[in-house]
Short mmCIF file of C-alpha atoms in Angstrom, two decimals:
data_model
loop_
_atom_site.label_atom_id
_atom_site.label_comp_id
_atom_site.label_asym_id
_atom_site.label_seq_id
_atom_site.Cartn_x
_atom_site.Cartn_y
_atom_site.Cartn_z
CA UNK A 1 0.00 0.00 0.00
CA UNK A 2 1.16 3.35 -1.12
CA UNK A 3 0.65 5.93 2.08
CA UNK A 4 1.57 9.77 1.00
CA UNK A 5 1.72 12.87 3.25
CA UNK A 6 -0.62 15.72 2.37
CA UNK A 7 2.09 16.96 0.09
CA UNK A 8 1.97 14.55 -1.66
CA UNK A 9 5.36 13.22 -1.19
CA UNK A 10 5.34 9.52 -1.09
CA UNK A 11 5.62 7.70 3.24
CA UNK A 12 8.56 5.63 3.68
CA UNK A 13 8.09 3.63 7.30
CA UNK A 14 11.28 3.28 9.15
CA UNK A 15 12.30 -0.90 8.50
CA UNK A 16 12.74 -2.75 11.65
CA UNK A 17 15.85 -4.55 12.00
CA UNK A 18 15.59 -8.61 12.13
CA UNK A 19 19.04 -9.15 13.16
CA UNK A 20 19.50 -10.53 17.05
CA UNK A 21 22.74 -9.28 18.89
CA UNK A 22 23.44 -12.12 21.37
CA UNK A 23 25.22 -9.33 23.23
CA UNK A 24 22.44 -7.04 23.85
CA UNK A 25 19.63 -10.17 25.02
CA UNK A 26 19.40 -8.98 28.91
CA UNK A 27 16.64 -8.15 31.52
CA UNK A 28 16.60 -4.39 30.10
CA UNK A 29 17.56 -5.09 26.46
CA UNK A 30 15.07 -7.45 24.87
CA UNK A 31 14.93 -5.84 21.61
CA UNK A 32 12.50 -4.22 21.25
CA UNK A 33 11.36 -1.12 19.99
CA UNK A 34 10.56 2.19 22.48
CA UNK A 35 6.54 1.42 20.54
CA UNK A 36 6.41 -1.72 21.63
CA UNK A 37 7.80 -0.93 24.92
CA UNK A 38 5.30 1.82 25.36
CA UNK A 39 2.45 0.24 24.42
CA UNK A 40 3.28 -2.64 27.12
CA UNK A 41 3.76 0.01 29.69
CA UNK A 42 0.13 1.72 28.72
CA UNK A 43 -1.96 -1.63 28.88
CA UNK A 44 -0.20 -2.51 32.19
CA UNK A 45 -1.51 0.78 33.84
CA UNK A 46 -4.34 0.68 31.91
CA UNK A 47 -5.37 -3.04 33.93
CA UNK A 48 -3.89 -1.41 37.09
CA UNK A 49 -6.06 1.75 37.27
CA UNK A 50 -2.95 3.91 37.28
CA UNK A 51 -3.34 5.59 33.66
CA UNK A 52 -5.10 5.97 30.53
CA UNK A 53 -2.73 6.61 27.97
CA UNK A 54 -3.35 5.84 24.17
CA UNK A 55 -1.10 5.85 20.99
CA UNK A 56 -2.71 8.10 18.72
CA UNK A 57 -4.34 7.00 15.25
CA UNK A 58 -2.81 8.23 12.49
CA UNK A 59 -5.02 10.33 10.21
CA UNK A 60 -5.23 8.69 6.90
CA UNK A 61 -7.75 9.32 3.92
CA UNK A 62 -7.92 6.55 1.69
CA UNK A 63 -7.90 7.39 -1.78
CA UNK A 64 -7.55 3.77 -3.87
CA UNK A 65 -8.43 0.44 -3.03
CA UNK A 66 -8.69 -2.96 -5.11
CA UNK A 67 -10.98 -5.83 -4.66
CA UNK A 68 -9.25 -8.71 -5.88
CA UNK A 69 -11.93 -11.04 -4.11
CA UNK A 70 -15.37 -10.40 -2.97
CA UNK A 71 -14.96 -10.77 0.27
CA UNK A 72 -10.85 -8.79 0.68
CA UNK A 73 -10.44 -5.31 0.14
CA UNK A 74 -6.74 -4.44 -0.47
CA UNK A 75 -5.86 -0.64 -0.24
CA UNK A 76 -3.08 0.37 -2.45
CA UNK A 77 -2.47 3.97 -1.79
CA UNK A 78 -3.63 6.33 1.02
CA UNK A 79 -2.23 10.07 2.37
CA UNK A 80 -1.68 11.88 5.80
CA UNK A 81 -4.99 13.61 5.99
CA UNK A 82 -3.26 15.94 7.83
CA UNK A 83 0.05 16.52 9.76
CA UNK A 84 0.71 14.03 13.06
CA UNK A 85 1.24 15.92 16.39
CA UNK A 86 2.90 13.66 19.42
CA UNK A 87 2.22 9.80 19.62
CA UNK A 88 0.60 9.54 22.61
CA UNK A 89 -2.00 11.19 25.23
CA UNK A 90 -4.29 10.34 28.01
CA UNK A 91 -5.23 11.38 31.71
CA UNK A 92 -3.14 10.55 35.06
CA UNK A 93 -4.16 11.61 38.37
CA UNK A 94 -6.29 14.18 36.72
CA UNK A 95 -3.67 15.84 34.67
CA UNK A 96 -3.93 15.67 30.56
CA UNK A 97 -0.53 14.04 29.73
CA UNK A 98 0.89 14.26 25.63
CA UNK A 99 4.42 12.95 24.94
CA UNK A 100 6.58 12.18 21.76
CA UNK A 101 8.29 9.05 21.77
CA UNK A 102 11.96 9.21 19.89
CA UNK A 103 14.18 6.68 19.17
CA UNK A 104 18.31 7.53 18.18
CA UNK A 105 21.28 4.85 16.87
CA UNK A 106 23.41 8.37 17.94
CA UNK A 107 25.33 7.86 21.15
CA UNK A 108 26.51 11.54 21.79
CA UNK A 109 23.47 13.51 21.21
CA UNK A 110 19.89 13.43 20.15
CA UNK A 111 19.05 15.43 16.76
CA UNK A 112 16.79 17.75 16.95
CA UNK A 113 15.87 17.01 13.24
CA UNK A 114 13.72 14.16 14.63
CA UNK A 115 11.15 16.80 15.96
CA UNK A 116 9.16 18.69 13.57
CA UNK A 117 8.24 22.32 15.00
CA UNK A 118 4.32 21.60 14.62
CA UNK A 119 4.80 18.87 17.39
CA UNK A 120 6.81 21.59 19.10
CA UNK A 121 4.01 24.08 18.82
CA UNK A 122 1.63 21.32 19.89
CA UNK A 123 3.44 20.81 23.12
CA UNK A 124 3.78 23.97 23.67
CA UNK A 125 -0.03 24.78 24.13
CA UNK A 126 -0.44 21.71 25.88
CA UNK A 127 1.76 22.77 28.51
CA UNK A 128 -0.30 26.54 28.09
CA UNK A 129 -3.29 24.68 29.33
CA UNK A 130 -0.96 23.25 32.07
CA UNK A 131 -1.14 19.74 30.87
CA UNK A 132 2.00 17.93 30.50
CA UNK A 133 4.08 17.83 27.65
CA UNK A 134 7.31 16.47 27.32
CA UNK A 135 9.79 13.78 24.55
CA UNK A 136 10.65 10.33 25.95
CA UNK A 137 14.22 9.57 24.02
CA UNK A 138 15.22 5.99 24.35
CA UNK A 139 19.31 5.48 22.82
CA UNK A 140 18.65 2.61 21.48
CA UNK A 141 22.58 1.94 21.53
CA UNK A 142 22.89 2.70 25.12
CA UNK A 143 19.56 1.82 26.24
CA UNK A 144 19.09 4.38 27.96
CA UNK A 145 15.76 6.22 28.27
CA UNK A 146 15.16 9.53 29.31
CA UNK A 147 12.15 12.22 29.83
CA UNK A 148 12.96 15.58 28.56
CA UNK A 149 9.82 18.06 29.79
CA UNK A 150 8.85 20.31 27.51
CA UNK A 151 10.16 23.73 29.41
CA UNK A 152 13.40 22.12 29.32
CA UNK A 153 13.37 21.02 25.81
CA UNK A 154 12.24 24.38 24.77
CA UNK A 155 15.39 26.06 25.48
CA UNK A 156 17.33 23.45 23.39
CA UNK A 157 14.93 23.92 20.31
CA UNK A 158 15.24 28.08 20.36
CA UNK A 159 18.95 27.85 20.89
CA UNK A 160 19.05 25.76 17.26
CA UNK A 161 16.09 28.14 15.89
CA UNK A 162 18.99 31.39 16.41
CA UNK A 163 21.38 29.56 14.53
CA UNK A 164 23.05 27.27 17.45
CA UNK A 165 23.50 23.73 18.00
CA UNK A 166 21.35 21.24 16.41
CA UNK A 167 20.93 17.99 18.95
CA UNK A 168 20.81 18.14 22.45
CA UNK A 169 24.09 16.21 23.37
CA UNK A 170 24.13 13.32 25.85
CA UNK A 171 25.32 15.51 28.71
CA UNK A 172 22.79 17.76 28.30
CA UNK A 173 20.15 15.23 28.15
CA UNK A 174 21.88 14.32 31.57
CA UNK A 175 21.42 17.01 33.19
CA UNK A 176 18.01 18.61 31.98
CA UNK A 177 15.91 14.98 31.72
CA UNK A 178 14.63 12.28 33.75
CA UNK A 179 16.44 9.31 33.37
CA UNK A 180 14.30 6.06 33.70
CA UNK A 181 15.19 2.51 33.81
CA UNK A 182 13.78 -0.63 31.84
CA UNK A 183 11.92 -2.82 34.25
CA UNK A 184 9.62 -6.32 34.12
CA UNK A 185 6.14 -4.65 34.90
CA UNK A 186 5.34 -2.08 33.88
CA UNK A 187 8.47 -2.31 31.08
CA UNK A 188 9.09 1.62 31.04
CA UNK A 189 7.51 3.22 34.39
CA UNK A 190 7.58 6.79 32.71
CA UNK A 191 4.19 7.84 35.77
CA UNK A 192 7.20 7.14 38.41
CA UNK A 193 9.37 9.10 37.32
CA UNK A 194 6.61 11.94 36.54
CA UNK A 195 5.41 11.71 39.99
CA UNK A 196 8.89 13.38 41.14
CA UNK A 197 8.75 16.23 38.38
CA UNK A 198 5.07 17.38 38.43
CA UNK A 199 3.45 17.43 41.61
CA UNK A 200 -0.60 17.50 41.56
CA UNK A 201 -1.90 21.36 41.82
CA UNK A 202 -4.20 20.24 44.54
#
């Protein structure tokens, strides 16, 4: 199937690597991607009562399909209806939570390249209407996750808007982020480590 943003320019999805490094199969490293590892994480607090946190559905108009059986419907080319903004929001402890989820091979720094400034401009009135906004960057290389909230990340985007640097380099991510750990269950226990950042207003 042929996906296109609303540009027209054709969607190329990101291939997932089938390769298995022996090296890397541990407790915190079992391969899989920071989706998949979300998505676990969500369901679990979703069973526990603790969250409800969704991926978001991509917006997609359908604009061919083929029939090559009565009963199957095959659709062979489809565009972004419109442009994404983060990939995933829901409600904790009464607060409206909306995060981007990043993923980088880099082992220095994290590119700012892999944040488009709508999503920017989308956090930023989230955390307007005092919701919570921030990126969870997993290095895939390192794995090592950490939560950059959005006041902090801000900074790093308008120093590369006025012509400075254009990642936010490990050491930075150090020092402004959250660092969280890969556990059993919940896999990624992002509300923990939220708890200790943004306190309830009440």
């Amino acid at each position: 199937m042929t996906i296109r943003y609303p540009n027209g320019k054709k969607y190329v999805p990101a291939q997932r690597s089938t390769r298995v490094n022996k090296k890397n199969l541990s407790f915190s490293n079992r391969g899989k991607t920071l989706e998949d590892e979300l998505n676990e994480t969500n369901e679990y607090y979703l069973a526990n009562n603790k969250a409800v946190i969704h991926k978001k559905p991509v917006p997609i108009q359908i604009v061919h399909v083929k029939y090559p059986a009565r009963s199957a419907a095959v659709i062979t080319e489809a565009y972004f209806r419109s442009p994404s903004t983060t990939d995933y929001n829901g409600v904790w402890n009464g607060r409206y939570i909306d995060f981007e989820a990043k993923e980088t091979k880099n082992t220095t720094s994290f590119p700012l390249q892999n944040i488009h400034e709508h999503q920017v401009e989308h956090m930023k009135r989230v955390t307007e209407q005092a919701g919570i906004a921030f990126l969870l960057v997993k290095f895939t290389v390192l794995d090592r996750y950490f939560i950059v909230p959005y006041e902090y990340f801000e900074k790093k985007w308008e120093r590369m808007i006025a012509g400075g640097r254009k990642s936010i380099t490990l050491s930075e991510m150090e020092e402004i982020s959250i660092e969280i750990h890969a556990g059993f269950n919940p896999r990624l226990d992002y509300l923990a480590a939220l708890d200790s950042h943004w306190k309830k207003p009440y």
